[in-house]
mmCIF file of C-alpha atoms in Angstrom:
data_model
loop_
_atom_site.group_PDB
_atom_site.id
_atom_site.type_symbol
_atom_site.label_atom_id
_atom_site.label_comp_id
_atom_site.label_asym_id
_atom_site.label_seq_id
_atom_site.Cartn_x
_atom_site.Cartn_y
_atom_site.Cartn_z
ATOM 1 C CA UNK V 1 -138.629 -0.185 -71.267
ATOM 2 C CA UNK V 2 -135.853 0.007 -68.683
ATOM 3 C CA UNK V 3 -136.396 1.016 -65.093
ATOM 4 C CA UNK V 4 -133.566 2.793 -63.294
ATOM 5 C CA UNK V 5 -133.248 2.735 -59.508
ATOM 6 C CA UNK V 6 -130.824 4.952 -57.599
ATOM 7 C CA UNK V 7 -130.507 4.536 -53.850
ATOM 8 C CA UNK V 8 -128.037 5.305 -51.101
ATOM 9 C CA UNK V 9 -129.448 2.480 -48.968
ATOM 10 C CA UNK V 10 -127.101 -0.497 -49.404
ATOM 11 C CA UNK V 11 -129.682 -3.001 -48.157
ATOM 12 C CA UNK V 12 -132.402 -1.798 -50.523
ATOM 13 C CA UNK V 13 -129.855 -1.709 -53.369
ATOM 14 C CA UNK V 14 -128.941 -5.347 -52.729
ATOM 15 C CA UNK V 15 -132.629 -6.368 -52.668
ATOM 16 C CA UNK V 16 -133.287 -4.547 -55.951
ATOM 17 C CA UNK V 17 -130.287 -6.201 -57.613
ATOM 18 C CA UNK V 18 -131.592 -9.612 -56.536
ATOM 19 C CA UNK V 19 -135.053 -8.700 -57.853
ATOM 20 C CA UNK V 20 -133.550 -7.742 -61.222
ATOM 21 C CA UNK V 21 -131.765 -11.079 -61.524
ATOM 22 C CA UNK V 22 -134.731 -13.185 -60.395
ATOM 23 C CA UNK V 23 -137.645 -11.197 -61.799
ATOM 24 C CA UNK V 24 -136.332 -10.140 -65.215
ATOM 25 C CA UNK V 25 -139.218 -10.149 -67.741
ATOM 26 C CA UNK V 26 -141.729 -11.234 -65.081
ATOM 27 C CA UNK V 27 -142.685 -7.912 -63.506
ATOM 28 C CA UNK V 28 -145.457 -5.576 -64.622
ATOM 29 C CA UNK V 29 -146.182 -1.899 -64.076
ATOM 30 C CA UNK V 30 -148.428 -2.949 -61.166
ATOM 31 C CA UNK V 31 -145.402 -3.604 -58.953
ATOM 32 C CA UNK V 32 -143.742 -0.211 -59.538
ATOM 33 C CA UNK V 33 -146.009 1.942 -57.327
ATOM 34 C CA UNK V 34 -145.812 -0.408 -54.308
ATOM 35 C CA UNK V 35 -142.018 -0.472 -54.756
ATOM 36 C CA UNK V 36 -141.893 3.328 -54.651
ATOM 37 C CA UNK V 37 -143.899 3.276 -51.410
ATOM 38 C CA UNK V 38 -141.431 0.773 -49.972
ATOM 39 C CA UNK V 39 -138.483 2.960 -51.020
ATOM 40 C CA UNK V 40 -140.127 5.921 -49.260
ATOM 41 C CA UNK V 41 -140.257 3.968 -45.997
ATOM 42 C CA UNK V 42 -143.878 2.782 -45.807
ATOM 43 C CA UNK V 43 -144.535 -0.447 -43.902
ATOM 44 C CA UNK V 44 -144.036 -3.502 -46.115
ATOM 45 C CA UNK V 45 -147.029 -5.448 -44.759
ATOM 46 C CA UNK V 46 -149.340 -2.439 -45.190
ATOM 47 C CA UNK V 47 -148.131 -1.993 -48.786
ATOM 48 C CA UNK V 48 -148.820 -5.632 -49.671
ATOM 49 C CA UNK V 49 -152.299 -5.525 -48.080
ATOM 50 C CA UNK V 50 -153.321 -2.274 -49.768
ATOM 51 C CA UNK V 51 -151.320 -2.118 -52.996
ATOM 52 C CA UNK V 52 -150.087 -5.613 -53.818
ATOM 53 C CA UNK V 53 -146.614 -6.992 -54.372
ATOM 54 C CA UNK V 54 -143.527 -4.881 -54.925
ATOM 55 C CA UNK V 55 -140.821 -5.598 -57.482
ATOM 56 C CA UNK V 56 -139.074 -7.486 -54.684
ATOM 57 C CA UNK V 57 -141.781 -10.200 -54.659
ATOM 58 C CA UNK V 58 -142.251 -10.911 -58.363
ATOM 59 C CA UNK V 59 -142.961 -14.597 -58.880
ATOM 60 C CA UNK V 60 -141.663 -16.098 -62.114
ATOM 61 C CA UNK V 61 -144.612 -18.428 -62.721
ATOM 62 C CA UNK V 62 -147.380 -16.019 -61.732
ATOM 63 C CA UNK V 63 -149.234 -13.895 -64.254
ATOM 64 C CA UNK V 64 -151.748 -11.263 -63.138
ATOM 65 C CA UNK V 65 -153.891 -8.526 -64.572
ATOM 66 C CA UNK V 66 -155.649 -5.489 -63.138
ATOM 67 C CA UNK V 67 -159.454 -5.659 -62.977
ATOM 68 C CA UNK V 68 -161.939 -2.981 -62.021
ATOM 69 C CA UNK V 69 -162.933 0.528 -62.984
ATOM 70 C CA UNK V 70 -160.381 3.106 -61.925
ATOM 71 C CA UNK V 71 -162.882 5.970 -62.332
ATOM 72 C CA UNK V 72 -166.090 4.602 -60.779
ATOM 73 C CA UNK V 73 -165.039 4.686 -57.151
ATOM 74 C CA UNK V 74 -164.862 0.884 -56.879
ATOM 75 C CA UNK V 75 -161.548 -0.545 -55.852
ATOM 76 C CA UNK V 76 -159.517 -2.208 -58.580
ATOM 77 C CA UNK V 77 -157.721 -5.445 -57.802
ATOM 78 C CA UNK V 78 -155.055 -7.699 -59.222
ATOM 79 C CA UNK V 79 -156.366 -11.063 -60.416
ATOM 80 C CA UNK V 80 -154.256 -14.178 -60.954
ATOM 81 C CA UNK V 81 -154.533 -15.433 -64.530
ATOM 82 C CA UNK V 82 -154.568 -19.125 -63.640
#
């Protein structure tokens, strides 16, 4: 499913275009929420510590999945599938 990004910030636009070229078919839904936080101006380091990678950091050779119970009060986490 396509993801459309509209921004008036030329720097963020350039970063997203690079991410599209480099991360095509390697991103998951898990990177969308942190990317939205980044677009809203939250601190990048805080986002990575608390929410994981954004679409700007998708690694081609890295596969991950979400583990945990979203409804039990325990924190879910992304786990590398290596």
